[in-house]
Amino acid sequence: MAADAQKNNKQKKTGGKEAQPLIIAKSPAEEQRLKLERLMRNPDKLAPIPDRPKEWNPRAPPEFVRDVMGSSAGAGSGEFHVYRHLRRREYQRQDFLDKMSDKQNADQNYLDKVEQNKKAAEERTAKRRRKRDKLKLKKLMAKKAKTESGKEDQTDSSSDSNEDKEREEEEEEREDDAEAPSFIMGKK
């Protein structure tokens, strides 16, 4: 009984932490639930976020190889394994370099495709903008023509000098339209 009393005393001395029952997760969902419960017990504490694993890089090739040997006759029985290991490592390095160049090419192709899509979208937008501006200009011209025709109906009884003034105004408007910005007229 003395041993039981010592165990109870040791458990009480562990500090301010409460004794948690040992729960073994039986499924991945239950394991995730237990992790979330443990995190939510103290919401002020920062959650551990693991770092991204570093990308594997092969060792650099040796700058100077003193022991050049092959798998042919003259090499000792132990030398072949060294040769095989060096060869495997070199093939692995070359495969890595090939994969990296393929990845860079794919990234560059993607960026080029994105740039082409942006240019095409800008061209479509500009074309539609020119079309809208043309329609606006046509509506404006129709509106002006309508107001001018309304003025002519009202001024039929007036003198020829008023008609001359209107003709001059129309000519000025045509000159102004000729000086209109090229994007309105649909030109580049």
PDB file of C-alpha atoms in Angstrom:
ATOM      1  CA  MET A   1       0.000   0.000   0.000  1.00  0.00           C
ATOM      2  CA  ALA A   2       2.937   2.286   0.587  1.00  0.00           C
ATOM      3  CA  ALA A   3       3.877   1.924  -3.084  1.00  0.00           C
ATOM      4  CA  ASP A   4       0.352   2.970  -4.118  1.00  0.00           C
ATOM      5  CA  ALA A   5       0.561   6.048  -1.916  1.00  0.00           C
ATOM      6  CA  GLN A   6       3.904   7.017  -3.511  1.00  0.00           C
ATOM      7  CA  LYS A   7       2.412   6.666  -7.019  1.00  0.00           C
ATOM      8  CA  ASN A   8      -0.545   8.858  -6.062  1.00  0.00           C
ATOM      9  CA  ASN A   9       1.833  11.472  -4.622  1.00  0.00           C
ATOM     10  CA  LYS A  10       3.904  11.467  -7.821  1.00  0.00           C
ATOM     11  CA  GLN A  11       0.827  11.967  -9.966  1.00  0.00           C
ATOM     12  CA  LYS A  12      -0.282  14.919  -7.874  1.00  0.00           C
ATOM     13  CA  LYS A  13       3.136  16.598  -8.113  1.00  0.00           C
ATOM     14  CA  THR A  14       3.106  16.809 -11.935  1.00  0.00           C
ATOM     15  CA  GLY A  15       2.074  20.456 -11.837  1.00  0.00           C
ATOM     16  CA  GLY A  16      -0.995  22.347 -13.000  1.00  0.00           C
ATOM     17  CA  LYS A  17      -1.839  19.923 -15.770  1.00  0.00           C
ATOM     18  CA  GLU A  18      -4.839  17.724 -15.332  1.00  0.00           C
ATOM     19  CA  ALA A  19      -4.405  14.023 -15.873  1.00  0.00           C
ATOM     20  CA  GLN A  20      -5.873  13.142 -19.261  1.00  0.00           C
ATOM     21  CA  PRO A  21      -7.145   9.666 -19.946  1.00  0.00           C
ATOM     22  CA  LEU A  22      -5.252   7.830 -22.642  1.00  0.00           C
ATOM     23  CA  ILE A  23      -7.441   7.569 -25.715  1.00  0.00           C
ATOM     24  CA  ILE A  24      -6.305   5.549 -28.696  1.00  0.00           C
ATOM     25  CA  ALA A  25      -7.749   6.700 -32.001  1.00  0.00           C
ATOM     26  CA  LYS A  26      -9.370   3.930 -33.971  1.00  0.00           C
ATOM     27  CA  SER A  27      -9.796   5.862 -37.215  1.00  0.00           C
ATOM     28  CA  PRO A  28      -8.142   8.833 -38.920  1.00  0.00           C
ATOM     29  CA  ALA A  29     -11.269  10.935 -38.333  1.00  0.00           C
ATOM     30  CA  GLU A  30     -11.119  10.228 -34.613  1.00  0.00           C
ATOM     31  CA  GLU A  31      -7.412  11.047 -34.562  1.00  0.00           C
ATOM     32  CA  GLN A  32      -8.132  14.394 -36.235  1.00  0.00           C
ATOM     33  CA  ARG A  33     -10.928  15.081 -33.742  1.00  0.00           C
ATOM     34  CA  LEU A  34      -8.587  14.407 -30.829  1.00  0.00           C
ATOM     35  CA  LYS A  35      -5.959  16.752 -32.272  1.00  0.00           C
ATOM     36  CA  LEU A  36      -8.553  19.497 -32.686  1.00  0.00           C
ATOM     37  CA  GLU A  37      -9.812  19.011 -29.138  1.00  0.00           C
ATOM     38  CA  ARG A  38      -6.269  19.264 -27.818  1.00  0.00           C
ATOM     39  CA  LEU A  39      -5.701  22.473 -29.802  1.00  0.00           C
ATOM     40  CA  MET A  40      -8.980  23.994 -28.651  1.00  0.00           C
ATOM     41  CA  ARG A  41      -8.238  23.393 -24.953  1.00  0.00           C
ATOM     42  CA  ASN A  42      -5.921  26.400 -25.105  1.00  0.00           C
ATOM     43  CA  PRO A  43      -6.941  28.639 -28.022  1.00  0.00           C
ATOM     44  CA  ASP A  44      -4.323  31.296 -27.148  1.00  0.00           C
ATOM     45  CA  LYS A  45      -1.470  28.887 -27.803  1.00  0.00           C
ATOM     46  CA  LEU A  46      -0.115  28.877 -31.344  1.00  0.00           C
ATOM     47  CA  ALA A  47      -0.826  25.794 -33.397  1.00  0.00           C
ATOM     48  CA  PRO A  48       2.249  23.937 -34.628  1.00  0.00           C
ATOM     49  CA  ILE A  49       2.555  24.317 -38.391  1.00  0.00           C
ATOM     50  CA  PRO A  50       5.198  22.063 -39.901  1.00  0.00           C
ATOM     51  CA  ASP A  51       7.651  23.509 -42.395  1.00  0.00           C
ATOM     52  CA  ARG A  52       7.469  22.460 -46.007  1.00  0.00           C
ATOM     53  CA  PRO A  53       9.785  19.590 -46.729  1.00  0.00           C
ATOM     54  CA  LYS A  54      12.885  20.699 -48.552  1.00  0.00           C
ATOM     55  CA  GLU A  55      13.183  19.644 -52.155  1.00  0.00           C
ATOM     56  CA  TRP A  56      15.672  16.868 -52.671  1.00  0.00           C
ATOM     57  CA  ASN A  57      18.894  17.872 -54.373  1.00  0.00           C
ATOM     58  CA  PRO A  58      21.595  15.461 -55.453  1.00  0.00           C
ATOM     59  CA  ARG A  59      25.102  15.847 -54.190  1.00  0.00           C
ATOM     60  CA  ALA A  60      27.304  17.867 -56.468  1.00  0.00           C
ATOM     61  CA  PRO A  61      29.602  15.836 -58.673  1.00  0.00           C
ATOM     62  CA  PRO A  62      33.144  15.552 -57.361  1.00  0.00           C
ATOM     63  CA  GLU A  63      35.442  18.240 -58.664  1.00  0.00           C
ATOM     64  CA  PHE A  64      38.327  15.882 -59.174  1.00  0.00           C
ATOM     65  CA  VAL A  65      38.119  12.108 -59.250  1.00  0.00           C
ATOM     66  CA  ARG A  66      41.479  10.500 -58.412  1.00  0.00           C
ATOM     67  CA  ASP A  67      40.320   6.910 -58.609  1.00  0.00           C
ATOM     68  CA  VAL A  68      39.053   6.342 -62.109  1.00  0.00           C
ATOM     69  CA  MET A  69      38.053   2.732 -62.497  1.00  0.00           C
ATOM     70  CA  GLY A  70      35.486   0.784 -64.386  1.00  0.00           C
ATOM     71  CA  SER A  71      33.793  -2.556 -64.304  1.00  0.00           C
ATOM     72  CA  SER A  72      36.341  -4.107 -66.595  1.00  0.00           C
ATOM     73  CA  ALA A  73      39.219  -6.428 -65.844  1.00  0.00           C
ATOM     74  CA  GLY A  74      41.947  -5.102 -63.625  1.00  0.00           C
ATOM     75  CA  ALA A  75      39.633  -3.667 -61.004  1.00  0.00           C
ATOM     76  CA  GLY A  76      39.482  -5.416 -57.680  1.00  0.00           C
ATOM     77  CA  SER A  77      36.401  -7.229 -56.494  1.00  0.00           C
ATOM     78  CA  GLY A  78      35.532  -4.378 -54.083  1.00  0.00           C
ATOM     79  CA  GLU A  79      36.112  -1.653 -56.651  1.00  0.00           C
ATOM     80  CA  PHE A  80      33.154  -2.672 -58.754  1.00  0.00           C
ATOM     81  CA  HIS A  81      30.714  -1.772 -55.972  1.00  0.00           C
ATOM     82  CA  VAL A  82      32.328   1.650 -55.606  1.00  0.00           C
ATOM     83  CA  TYR A  83      32.061   2.144 -59.366  1.00  0.00           C
ATOM     84  CA  ARG A  84      28.435   1.012 -59.350  1.00  0.00           C
ATOM     85  CA  HIS A  85      27.612   3.429 -56.532  1.00  0.00           C
ATOM     86  CA  LEU A  86      29.269   6.353 -58.327  1.00  0.00           C
ATOM     87  CA  ARG A  87      27.498   5.479 -61.560  1.00  0.00           C
ATOM     88  CA  ARG A  88      24.116   5.238 -59.829  1.00  0.00           C
ATOM     89  CA  ARG A  89      24.642   8.596 -58.143  1.00  0.00           C
ATOM     90  CA  GLU A  90      25.636  10.246 -61.432  1.00  0.00           C
ATOM     91  CA  TYR A  91      22.584   8.820 -63.224  1.00  0.00           C
ATOM     92  CA  GLN A  92      20.407  10.067 -60.386  1.00  0.00           C
ATOM     93  CA  ARG A  93      21.941  13.546 -60.668  1.00  0.00           C
ATOM     94  CA  GLN A  94      21.403  13.619 -64.439  1.00  0.00           C
ATOM     95  CA  ASP A  95      17.767  12.522 -64.039  1.00  0.00           C
ATOM     96  CA  PHE A  96      17.265  15.291 -61.490  1.00  0.00           C
ATOM     97  CA  LEU A  97      18.747  17.893 -63.849  1.00  0.00           C
ATOM     98  CA  ASP A  98      16.524  16.644 -66.694  1.00  0.00           C
ATOM     99  CA  LYS A  99      13.431  16.870 -64.502  1.00  0.00           C
ATOM    100  CA  MET A 100      14.371  20.383 -63.376  1.00  0.00           C
ATOM    101  CA  SER A 101      14.845  21.550 -66.971  1.00  0.00           C
ATOM    102  CA  ASP A 102      11.486  19.995 -67.948  1.00  0.00           C
ATOM    103  CA  LYS A 103       9.844  21.759 -65.015  1.00  0.00           C
ATOM    104  CA  GLN A 104      11.407  25.097 -65.990  1.00  0.00           C
ATOM    105  CA  ASN A 105      10.258  24.628 -69.589  1.00  0.00           C
ATOM    106  CA  ALA A 106       6.731  23.822 -68.429  1.00  0.00           C
ATOM    107  CA  ASP A 107       6.711  26.905 -66.170  1.00  0.00           C
ATOM    108  CA  GLN A 108       7.950  29.104 -69.014  1.00  0.00           C
ATOM    109  CA  ASN A 109       5.332  27.679 -71.386  1.00  0.00           C
ATOM    110  CA  TYR A 110       2.656  28.390 -68.790  1.00  0.00           C
ATOM    111  CA  LEU A 111       3.806  31.993 -68.343  1.00  0.00           C
ATOM    112  CA  ASP A 112       3.878  32.467 -72.129  1.00  0.00           C
ATOM    113  CA  LYS A 113       0.355  31.064 -72.408  1.00  0.00           C
ATOM    114  CA  VAL A 114      -0.875  33.405 -69.663  1.00  0.00           C
ATOM    115  CA  GLU A 115       0.722  36.362 -71.456  1.00  0.00           C
ATOM    116  CA  GLN A 116      -0.914  35.351 -74.759  1.00  0.00           C
ATOM    117  CA  ASN A 117      -4.291  35.055 -73.038  1.00  0.00           C
ATOM    118  CA  LYS A 118      -3.881  38.538 -71.533  1.00  0.00           C
ATOM    119  CA  LYS A 119      -2.991  40.034 -74.917  1.00  0.00           C
ATOM    120  CA  ALA A 120      -5.938  38.314 -76.587  1.00  0.00           C
ATOM    121  CA  ALA A 121      -8.282  39.557 -73.870  1.00  0.00           C
ATOM    122  CA  GLU A 122      -6.942  43.118 -74.240  1.00  0.00           C
ATOM    123  CA  GLU A 123      -7.410  42.959 -78.004  1.00  0.00           C
ATOM    124  CA  ARG A 124     -10.989  41.743 -77.638  1.00  0.00           C
ATOM    125  CA  THR A 125     -11.658  44.460 -75.074  1.00  0.00           C
ATOM    126  CA  ALA A 126     -10.195  47.152 -77.337  1.00  0.00           C
ATOM    127  CA  LYS A 127     -12.222  45.906 -80.305  1.00  0.00           C
ATOM    128  CA  ARG A 128     -15.433  45.942 -78.287  1.00  0.00           C
ATOM    129  CA  ARG A 129     -14.561  49.383 -76.885  1.00  0.00           C
ATOM    130  CA  ARG A 130     -14.132  50.724 -80.427  1.00  0.00           C
ATOM    131  CA  LYS A 131     -17.476  49.198 -81.394  1.00  0.00           C
ATOM    132  CA  ARG A 132     -19.200  50.802 -78.392  1.00  0.00           C
ATOM    133  CA  ASP A 133     -17.634  54.156 -79.193  1.00  0.00           C
ATOM    134  CA  LYS A 134     -18.808  53.879 -82.801  1.00  0.00           C
ATOM    135  CA  LEU A 135     -22.360  53.186 -81.654  1.00  0.00           C
ATOM    136  CA  LYS A 136     -22.202  56.131 -79.264  1.00  0.00           C
ATOM    137  CA  LEU A 137     -20.969  58.366 -82.053  1.00  0.00           C
ATOM    138  CA  LYS A 138     -23.756  57.186 -84.380  1.00  0.00           C
ATOM    139  CA  LYS A 139     -26.367  57.833 -81.684  1.00  0.00           C
ATOM    140  CA  LEU A 140     -24.895  61.269 -81.065  1.00  0.00           C
ATOM    141  CA  MET A 141     -24.952  62.074 -84.767  1.00  0.00           C
ATOM    142  CA  ALA A 142     -28.553  60.844 -85.056  1.00  0.00           C
ATOM    143  CA  LYS A 143     -29.519  62.971 -82.084  1.00  0.00           C
ATOM    144  CA  LYS A 144     -27.856  66.039 -83.618  1.00  0.00           C
ATOM    145  CA  ALA A 145     -29.518  65.382 -86.962  1.00  0.00           C
ATOM    146  CA  LYS A 146     -32.876  65.042 -85.235  1.00  0.00           C
ATOM    147  CA  THR A 147     -32.449  68.308 -83.350  1.00  0.00           C
ATOM    148  CA  GLU A 148     -31.306  70.058 -86.531  1.00  0.00           C
ATOM    149  CA  SER A 149     -34.274  68.743 -88.471  1.00  0.00           C
ATOM    150  CA  GLY A 150     -36.510  69.952 -85.644  1.00  0.00           C
ATOM    151  CA  LYS A 151     -34.915  73.398 -85.912  1.00  0.00           C
ATOM    152  CA  GLU A 152     -35.424  73.451 -89.676  1.00  0.00           C
ATOM    153  CA  ASP A 153     -39.134  72.720 -89.266  1.00  0.00           C
ATOM    154  CA  GLN A 154     -39.478  75.588 -86.846  1.00  0.00           C
ATOM    155  CA  THR A 155     -37.428  77.992 -88.942  1.00  0.00           C
ATOM    156  CA  ASP A 156     -38.992  77.340 -92.378  1.00  0.00           C
ATOM    157  CA  SER A 157     -40.535  80.777 -92.266  1.00  0.00           C
ATOM    158  CA  SER A 158     -37.252  82.443 -91.357  1.00  0.00           C
ATOM    159  CA  SER A 159     -34.947  84.083 -93.842  1.00  0.00           C
ATOM    160  CA  ASP A 160     -32.266  82.471 -95.962  1.00  0.00           C
ATOM    161  CA  SER A 161     -29.584  83.864 -93.648  1.00  0.00           C
ATOM    162  CA  ASN A 162     -30.656  81.409 -90.909  1.00  0.00           C
ATOM    163  CA  GLU A 163     -30.304  78.523 -93.357  1.00  0.00           C
ATOM    164  CA  ASP A 164     -26.809  79.714 -94.270  1.00  0.00           C
ATOM    165  CA  LYS A 165     -25.873  79.808 -90.571  1.00  0.00           C
ATOM    166  CA  GLU A 166     -27.174  76.266 -90.098  1.00  0.00           C
ATOM    167  CA  ARG A 167     -25.189  75.029 -93.079  1.00  0.00           C
ATOM    168  CA  GLU A 168     -22.057  76.623 -91.654  1.00  0.00           C
ATOM    169  CA  GLU A 169     -22.731  74.948 -88.285  1.00  0.00           C
ATOM    170  CA  GLU A 170     -23.202  71.585 -90.006  1.00  0.00           C
ATOM    171  CA  GLU A 171     -19.934  72.017 -91.864  1.00  0.00           C
ATOM    172  CA  GLU A 172     -18.171  72.904 -88.599  1.00  0.00           C
ATOM    173  CA  GLU A 173     -19.659  69.811 -86.957  1.00  0.00           C
ATOM    174  CA  ARG A 174     -18.467  67.654 -89.839  1.00  0.00           C
ATOM    175  CA  GLU A 175     -14.995  69.156 -89.481  1.00  0.00           C
ATOM    176  CA  ASP A 176     -15.139  68.452 -85.732  1.00  0.00           C
ATOM    177  CA  ASP A 177     -16.180  64.884 -86.463  1.00  0.00           C
ATOM    178  CA  ALA A 178     -13.270  64.535 -88.873  1.00  0.00           C
ATOM    179  CA  GLU A 179     -10.974  65.668 -86.064  1.00  0.00           C
ATOM    180  CA  ALA A 180     -12.521  63.154 -83.643  1.00  0.00           C
ATOM    181  CA  PRO A 181     -10.069  60.758 -81.997  1.00  0.00           C
ATOM    182  CA  SER A 182      -9.195  57.739 -84.071  1.00  0.00           C
ATOM    183  CA  PHE A 183     -10.317  55.222 -81.436  1.00  0.00           C
ATOM    184  CA  ILE A 184     -13.889  56.529 -81.794  1.00  0.00           C
ATOM    185  CA  MET A 185     -13.831  56.023 -85.526  1.00  0.00           C
ATOM    186  CA  GLY A 186     -12.529  52.465 -85.158  1.00  0.00           C
ATOM    187  CA  LYS A 187      -8.997  53.147 -86.372  1.00  0.00           C
ATOM    188  CA  LYS A 188      -5.795  52.234 -84.577  1.00  0.00           C
TER     189      LYS A 188
END
